[in-house]
Coordinates of C-alpha atoms and ligand atoms in Angstrom, one line a residue:
X234 CA 23.2 9.4 4.3
X235 CA 20.9 12.0 5.7
X236 CA 20.4 13.3 8.5
X237 CA 17.2 12.7 10.5
X238 CA 16.5 16.2 11.3
X239 CA 13.5 15.2 13.5
X240 CA 12.7 13.3 16.4
X241 CA 9.6 11.2 14.8
X242 CA 10.4 9.1 12.2
X243 CA 8.8 5.7 10.5
X244 CA 11.0 2.6 10.5
X245 CA 10.8 0.7 7.3
X246 CA 11.8 -3.1 8.2
X247 CA 13.1 -4.3 4.7
X248 CA 14.2 -7.4 6.2
X249 CA 10.4 -7.9 6.9
X250 CA 9.5 -6.9 3.2
X251 CA 11.5 -9.8 1.9
X252 CA 10.5 -12.0 4.7
X253 CA 7.1 -11.5 3.5
X254 CA 7.8 -12.2 -0.1
X255 CA 9.3 -15.5 0.6
X256 CA 6.2 -16.6 2.6
X257 CA 4.1 -15.6 -0.4
X258 CA 6.8 -17.3 -2.9
X259 CA 6.5 -20.5 -0.9
X260 CA 2.4 -20.1 -0.6
X261 CA 1.6 -19.9 -4.4
X262 CA 2.3 -22.0 -7.3
X263 CA 5.7 -21.7 -8.9
X264 CA 4.5 -20.5 -12.2
X265 CA 2.2 -17.5 -10.4
X266 CA 4.0 -14.3 -11.2
X267 CA 3.8 -12.1 -7.8
X268 CA 2.9 -8.6 -8.8
X269 CA 3.7 -6.1 -5.8
X270 CA 1.4 -3.3 -5.4
X271 CA 3.3 -0.3 -4.8
X272 CA 0.4 2.5 -5.5
X273 CA 0.0 5.2 -2.8
X274 CA 3.8 5.4 -2.1
X275 CA 3.9 1.7 -1.5
X276 CA 1.4 1.9 0.9
X277 CA 3.7 4.9 2.6
X278 CA 6.4 2.9 2.9
X279 CA 8.2 4.7 0.0
X280 CA 7.7 3.6 -3.6
X281 CA 11.3 3.8 -5.0
X282 CA 13.0 2.2 -1.8
X283 CA 10.2 -0.8 -1.4
X284 CA 10.9 -1.1 -5.5
X285 CA 14.6 -1.2 -5.1
X286 CA 14.5 -3.8 -2.2
X287 CA 12.0 -5.9 -4.3
X288 CA 14.0 -5.8 -7.6
X289 CA 17.2 -6.9 -5.6
X290 CA 15.3 -10.0 -4.8
X291 CA 14.2 -10.6 -8.1
X292 CA 10.6 -9.1 -8.0
X293 CA 10.5 -7.3 -11.2
X294 CA 6.6 -6.4 -11.8
X295 CA 5.1 -3.3 -9.9
X296 CA 1.9 -2.4 -10.0
X297 CA 0.6 1.4 -9.2
X298 CA -2.7 3.2 -9.5
X299 CA -2.1 6.2 -11.5
X300 CA 0.3 7.4 -14.3
X301 CA 2.1 9.9 -11.9
X302 CA 2.9 6.8 -9.7
X303 CA 4.0 4.8 -12.8
X304 CA 6.2 7.5 -14.1
X305 CA 7.9 8.0 -10.6
X306 CA 9.0 4.1 -10.7
X307 CA 10.1 4.1 -14.5
X308 CA 12.2 7.2 -13.8
X309 CA 14.0 5.5 -10.9
X310 CA 14.8 2.2 -13.1
X311 CA 13.8 1.9 -16.6
X312 CA 14.0 -2.1 -16.1
X313 CA 11.0 -2.4 -13.9
X314 CA 7.8 -3.5 -15.1
X315 CA 5.2 -1.1 -14.1
X316 CA 1.7 -1.6 -14.9
X317 CA -1.0 0.8 -13.9
X318 CA -4.1 -0.5 -12.8
X319 CA -6.4 2.6 -12.9
X320 CA -7.8 4.7 -15.9
X321 CA -5.4 7.1 -17.6
X322 CA -7.2 9.7 -19.4
X323 CA -6.6 10.0 -23.2
X324 CA -4.4 13.0 -23.4
X325 CA -2.1 11.4 -21.2
X326 CA -2.1 8.0 -23.0
X327 CA 1.3 9.2 -24.5
X328 CA 3.2 9.1 -21.6
X329 CA 2.4 5.5 -21.2
X330 CA 4.0 5.0 -24.8
X331 CA 6.8 7.2 -24.3
X332 CA 7.7 5.4 -21.3
X333 CA 6.8 1.9 -21.9
X334 CA 4.4 1.6 -18.9
X335 CA 2.0 -0.9 -19.2
X336 CA -1.6 0.3 -19.4
X337 CA -5.3 -1.1 -18.4
X338 CA -7.6 -0.7 -20.7
X339 CA -11.3 -1.6 -21.1
X340 CA -12.6 0.4 -24.2
X341 CA -11.9 -0.3 -27.8
X342 CA -11.6 3.6 -28.2
X343 CA -8.4 3.7 -25.9
X344 CA -7.2 0.7 -27.7
X345 CA -7.2 2.9 -30.8
X346 CA -5.9 5.7 -29.5
X347 CA -2.9 3.8 -27.7
X348 CA -2.3 1.7 -30.8
X349 CA -2.1 5.0 -33.2
X350 CA 0.5 6.6 -30.2
X351 CA 2.5 3.4 -30.4
X352 CA 2.7 3.3 -33.9
X353 CA 4.0 6.9 -34.2
X354 CA 6.6 5.9 -31.7
X355 CA 7.5 2.5 -33.5
X356 CA 6.8 0.5 -30.4
X357 CA 4.4 -2.0 -29.1
X358 CA 2.6 -1.2 -25.9
X359 CA 1.6 -3.8 -23.3
X360 CA -1.9 -3.5 -22.1
X361 CA -4.0 -5.5 -19.6
X362 CA -8.0 -5.8 -20.3
X363 CA -10.1 -5.2 -17.1
X364 CA -12.9 -7.1 -16.7
X365 CA -15.7 -5.9 -14.5
X366 CA -17.1 -9.0 -13.0
X367 CA -19.3 -7.2 -10.2
X368 CA -17.3 -4.7 -8.5
X369 CA -18.8 -1.8 -10.5
X370 CA -15.8 0.2 -10.5
X371 CA -13.9 0.1 -14.0
X372 CA -13.7 -2.6 -16.7
X373 CA -15.6 -4.1 -19.7
X374 CA -19.1 -5.6 -18.8
X375 CA -19.3 -9.4 -19.6
X376 CA -22.0 -9.3 -22.4
X377 CA -22.7 -10.1 -26.1
X378 CA -19.9 -7.3 -27.0
X379 CA -17.1 -8.1 -24.9
X380 CA -15.4 -10.9 -27.0
X381 CA -16.3 -8.8 -30.1
X382 CA -14.7 -6.0 -28.6
X383 CA -11.5 -7.8 -27.3
X384 CA -10.7 -9.2 -30.7
X385 CA -11.0 -5.8 -31.8
X386 CA -8.3 -4.9 -29.5
X387 CA -6.5 -8.1 -30.1
X388 CA -6.2 -6.8 -33.9
X389 CA -4.4 -3.5 -33.3
X390 CA -0.9 -4.3 -34.4
X391 CA 1.1 -2.1 -32.1
X392 CA -0.9 -3.6 -28.9
X393 CA 0.1 -6.4 -26.9
X394 CA -2.3 -7.9 -24.8
X395 CA -0.4 -9.4 -22.2
X396 CA -3.0 -9.8 -19.6
X397 CA -6.9 -9.9 -18.4
X398 CA -8.0 -9.1 -15.2
X399 CA -10.6 -8.3 -12.7
X400 CA -11.2 -7.4 -8.9
X401 CA -12.9 -9.3 -6.3
X402 CA -15.2 -7.2 -4.2
X403 CA -14.7 -9.7 -1.2
X404 CA -18.1 -9.9 -0.3
X405 CA -18.0 -13.4 0.7
X406 CA -16.6 -16.7 -0.7
X407 CA -20.0 -17.2 -2.8
X408 CA -20.3 -13.8 -4.5
X409 CA -16.2 -13.8 -4.8
X410 CA -16.6 -17.6 -6.7
X411 CA -19.3 -15.8 -9.1
X412 CA -16.6 -13.2 -10.0
X413 CA -14.1 -15.5 -10.4
X414 CA -16.3 -17.7 -12.8
X415 CA -17.3 -15.0 -14.8
X416 CA -13.7 -14.2 -15.7
X417 CA -12.8 -17.9 -15.8
X418 CA -15.8 -18.4 -18.6
X419 CA -14.5 -15.4 -20.5
X420 CA -10.9 -16.5 -20.7
X421 CA -12.1 -19.7 -22.0
X422 CA -14.3 -18.4 -24.8
X423 CA -11.4 -16.2 -25.7
X424 CA -9.0 -19.3 -26.0
X425 CA -11.5 -20.8 -28.4
X426 CA -11.2 -17.5 -30.5
X427 CA -7.3 -18.2 -29.9
X428 CA -6.9 -15.4 -27.7
X429 CA -4.5 -15.9 -25.0
X430 CA -3.1 -14.0 -22.4
X431 CA 0.3 -14.5 -20.5
X432 CA -1.4 -13.2 -17.1
X433 CA -4.7 -14.0 -16.1
X434 CA -5.3 -12.6 -12.7
X435 CA -8.1 -11.4 -10.1
X436 CA -6.4 -11.9 -6.6
X437 CA -5.1 -9.2 -4.1
X438 CA -3.6 -10.0 -0.8
X439 CA -6.8 -11.4 1.1
X440 CA -8.0 -13.7 -2.0
X441 CA -4.4 -15.1 -2.7
X442 CA -4.4 -16.6 0.8
X443 CA -8.2 -17.4 0.9
X444 CA -8.7 -18.9 -2.6
X445 CA -5.5 -20.7 -3.8
X446 CA -7.6 -21.9 -7.0
X447 CA -8.1 -18.3 -7.9
X448 CA -4.4 -17.4 -8.4
X449 CA -4.0 -18.2 -12.0
X450 CA -0.9 -16.5 -13.7
X451 CA -0.4 -13.7 -11.3
X452 CA -1.3 -12.3 -7.9
X453 CA -1.5 -8.7 -7.2
X454 CA -0.3 -8.1 -3.5
X455 CA -0.3 -5.4 -1.7
X456 CA -1.2 -5.3 2.2
X457 CA 0.5 -8.6 2.6
X458 CA 3.8 -7.6 1.7
X459 CA 3.7 -4.8 4.2
X460 CA 2.5 -7.3 6.6
X461 CA -0.9 -5.7 7.1
X462 CA -3.4 -8.6 7.0
X463 CA -4.0 -10.0 10.2
X464 CA -6.7 -12.7 8.8
X465 CA -3.9 -14.4 7.0
X466 CA -1.4 -14.4 9.6
X467 CA -2.7 -18.2 10.5
X468 CA -1.8 -19.1 7.2
X469 CA 1.4 -16.9 6.4
X470 CA 3.5 -16.2 8.5
X471 CA 4.0 -12.4 7.9
X472 CA 5.8 -9.4 9.4
X473 CA 4.8 -5.9 9.8
X474 CA 7.1 -3.7 7.7
X475 CA 6.4 -0.2 9.4
X476 CA 6.5 1.3 13.0
X477 CA 6.4 4.8 14.0
X478 CA 8.5 6.4 16.7
X479 CA 9.1 9.8 18.4
X480 CA 10.7 11.6 21.6
X481 CA 9.5 13.9 24.1
X482 CA 10.2 17.5 23.0
X483 CA 8.9 18.6 26.8
X484 CA 7.7 17.1 30.0
X485 CA 6.2 19.2 32.8
X486 CA 4.0 18.5 35.7
X487 CA 0.4 20.2 35.6
X488 CA -2.0 20.5 38.9
X489 CA -5.1 18.8 39.3
X490 CA -7.8 20.6 37.6
X491 CA -5.9 22.2 34.8
X492 CA -6.7 21.4 31.3
X493 CA -4.7 20.6 28.0
X494 CA -4.8 21.6 24.2
X495 CA -7.6 22.9 21.9
X496 CA -11.1 23.5 23.6
X497 CA -9.1 22.4 26.7
X498 CA -11.2 19.1 26.4
X499 CA -9.0 16.8 28.7
X500 CA -8.6 18.2 32.5
X501 CA -6.5 16.3 35.2
X502 CA -8.2 14.7 37.4
X503 CA -5.1 14.4 39.8
X504 CA -1.8 16.1 39.7
X505 CA -0.2 14.9 36.7
X506 CA 3.1 14.5 34.6
X507 CA 2.6 15.3 31.0
X508 CA 4.7 14.9 28.0
X509 CA 4.6 16.8 24.7
X510 CA 5.4 14.6 21.6
X511 CA 6.4 16.4 18.5
X512 CA 3.9 14.6 15.6
X513 CA 0.2 15.4 14.8
X514 CA -2.2 14.9 12.6
X515 CA -0.3 16.6 9.6
X516 CA 2.2 13.6 9.9
X517 CA -0.6 11.5 9.1
X518 CA -1.8 10.0 12.7
X519 CA -5.6 9.7 12.8
X520 CA -6.7 13.3 14.5
X521 CA -9.7 11.1 15.8
X522 CA -7.5 9.2 18.2
X523 CA -7.9 11.9 20.7
X524 CA -9.3 10.1 23.9
X525 CA -8.7 6.7 22.5
X526 CA -5.2 6.4 21.2
X527 CA -2.2 5.7 23.5
X528 CA 1.8 5.3 22.7
X529 CA 4.2 3.0 24.1
X530 CA 7.1 3.5 26.4
X531 CA 9.1 1.2 28.1
X532 CA 6.9 -1.6 27.2
X533 CA 4.3 0.7 28.9
X534 CA 1.1 2.4 27.5
X535 CA 0.5 6.2 27.9
X536 CA -2.7 7.5 26.9
X537 CA -2.9 10.4 24.3
X538 CA -4.6 13.3 26.1
X539 CA -6.5 16.4 24.9
X540 CA -7.4 17.2 21.3
X541 CA -4.3 15.8 18.8
X542 CA -2.7 19.3 17.2
X543 CA -1.8 19.4 13.7
X544 CA 2.0 19.1 14.9
X545 CA 2.1 17.8 18.5
X546 CA 0.2 15.9 21.1
X547 CA 0.3 15.4 24.9
X548 CA 0.2 12.1 26.6
X549 CA -0.2 11.1 30.2
X550 CA 2.9 9.9 31.6
X551 CA 1.6 9.8 35.6
X552 CA 1.3 6.1 35.7
X553 CA 4.6 5.2 33.6
X554 CA 7.9 4.7 36.0
X555 CA 11.3 4.9 35.3
X556 CA 11.4 6.7 32.0
X557 CA 14.2 8.8 30.6
X558 CA 13.0 12.0 28.8
X559 CA 15.2 11.0 26.1
X560 CA 13.5 7.8 25.7
X561 CA 12.3 6.7 22.5
X562 CA 8.6 6.0 22.5
X563 CA 6.7 4.0 19.9
X564 CA 3.7 5.4 18.6
X565 CA 2.6 2.2 16.7
X566 CA 4.1 -1.0 15.9
X567 CA 3.2 -4.6 15.9
X568 CA 1.7 -5.0 19.1
X569 CA 5.0 -6.2 20.6
X570 CA 6.0 -4.6 23.9
X571 CA 2.6 -3.0 24.6
X572 CA 2.7 -1.0 21.4
X573 CA -0.3 -0.4 19.6
X574 CA -0.5 -2.7 16.6
X575 CA -1.6 -0.9 13.1
X576 CA -4.7 -3.3 13.2
X577 CA -5.9 -1.9 16.7
X578 CA -4.9 1.6 15.8
X579 CA -7.2 1.2 12.5
X580 CA -10.2 -0.1 14.6
X581 CA -9.8 2.8 17.1
X582 CA -9.4 5.1 14.1
X583 CA -12.6 3.5 12.6
X584 CA -10.9 3.0 9.1
X585 CA -8.3 0.2 8.1
X586 CA -4.7 -0.4 7.8
X587 CA -4.2 0.4 4.3
X588 CA -5.7 3.8 5.2
X589 CA -3.5 4.4 8.1
X590 CA -0.3 3.6 6.4
X591 CA -1.1 5.6 3.3
X592 CA -1.8 8.8 5.0
X593 CA 1.9 9.4 6.1
X594 CA 3.3 12.6 4.7
X595 CA 6.5 13.5 3.3
X596 CA 7.3 15.4 6.5
X597 CA 7.9 12.3 8.2
X598 CA 11.3 10.9 7.7
X599 CA 11.7 7.4 6.6
X600 CA 14.8 5.3 8.3
X601 CA 15.2 1.8 6.2
X602 CA 16.3 -1.4 7.8
X603 CA 18.4 -3.8 6.0
X604 CA 20.3 -7.0 7.4
X605 CA 19.3 -5.4 10.9
X606 CA 21.0 -2.1 10.2
X607 CA 20.2 1.5 9.4
X608 CA 20.3 1.3 5.4
X609 CA 19.1 4.5 4.3
X610 CA 17.0 7.5 5.5
X611 CA 15.0 9.3 3.4
X612 CA 14.1 12.7 3.9
X613 CA 11.9 14.1 1.3
X614 CA 11.9 17.9 2.4
X615 CA 15.7 18.5 2.3
Ligands
PLP825 C1 -4.8 -2.0 -4.5 C2 -5.3 -2.8 -5.3 C3 -4.9 -4.4 -5.0 C4 -3.8 -4.9 -3.8 O1 -4.9 -5.0 -2.8 P1 -4.3 -5.5 -1.2 O2 -5.6 -5.8 -0.5 O3 -3.6 -4.3 -0.8 O4 -3.8 -6.7 -1.5 C5 -5.1 -5.3 -6.0 N1 -5.5 -4.9 -7.2 C6 -6.0 -3.6 -7.3 C7 -6.8 -4.0 -8.6 C8 -6.1 -2.9 -6.5 O5 -6.5 -1.6 -6.5

C-alpha cells in the first residue's frame, strides 16, 4: 500500500458506492441494465478503482465520454464493456476497433469507416445510435431520412447495432416527455422494419428516479452512484461517496488590524487565531469560496479567511474551542457533524455538484474505504 505523503486527501467510501448501486437495483425493473457513468475519472473518484469495485459487484457496463477514458478502462480490464458516449474523430476510430470499445455513432459516414476498420481486424464492433430528440448537442435528428440512415448502418456486416439512445434536457416533465416520446416513436418505427436493439436508453440519474416509465433497457447513472443527487434522496436512500480532509500545517495568533493573504483582503477585527491548511484551488477546491467557505473541525465550523491561494488557505479558529493542532479537519463531507455538504459547497460556489467533484487534480491522494477499513491509497504522482 502506498503512503499518503500528504495531509490533504479525498476519502472515497466504496461501501457507500455499493450501497447506492443496491438502492438503484431495488428501484429499477429487473430487466433494466445499470450502465454506470465513469467519465471524468469517475467524477473525480478514480475511474479504475470505481470500475474495479463495481465489477466485483456484478456491474459490467461502463460509460465514458472520450476515447482516452475508454482506453484507460479497457487497459485495466479487457472484460469490461466500455461504451464511449461522446464523438470519436474519424482518425481515431481504429483505436475503438483495436480495443473492442463500444462506440456512439450518428452518421452513416462514421458507420462505414468503422465497418471498414472492423473488417480489416476481422471483428464485429458494437455501436449505439445517438438520436437528437431536442438537446441539440450530438445525434441524428429525427426526420424523413433517419430510418433510411439507420437501415444503412444496420446493413454494414461488421457493425452490430447494440443500442439506440438519446439524452434529456431535464427542462420540465412536459419537454422531457416530448423527447422520450420522440425516441420511443422512432424505436417503434424501426421495429416495423425489423430493426431491434438490445439497449434502448434515455435516462440519466435524475430521470431514472423521476420517470420510472422512461427506463427502457438501460439507465446511464453517474451522479447518483456517487451519492450526489439531493432531489432523489427522498426516493432512494443514497449516500455520498466522497469527502475531503486535511490537517493544519501551521497555527498562529495575529493581532487586531493585521491582514491575510493576497491583497490583504481580510483584516482581523479582533486578536485572532489563524490556522493554515495545505490545500488550495490547484487541488480542485473552488477559489471563489473565499469569504464564503468554511471547514469543519470537531463538529464546529471555522470560516475560510483571506483569498484562497493555489496550494494553501487560512481559517479563523478564534471561536473554536478545544482543538488540537493535529486534529483532522473536514473540508467537505455529507453535511454531518456540521460539515459543509457538496450540495451547499456547490451552491456557494455558484456551480453544481458534478463540477465540484470532477475538478480534483491528481495532486490529491485518494484513500479508498472498503468494509469500513482503508483498502487502498492512490497517489498518482509517485
Ligand atoms: C454524463 C452523462 C450521463 C450521466 O449523468 P448523471 O446526471 O451524472 O447521471 C448520462 N448520459 C450522458 C449522455 C451523459 O453525458
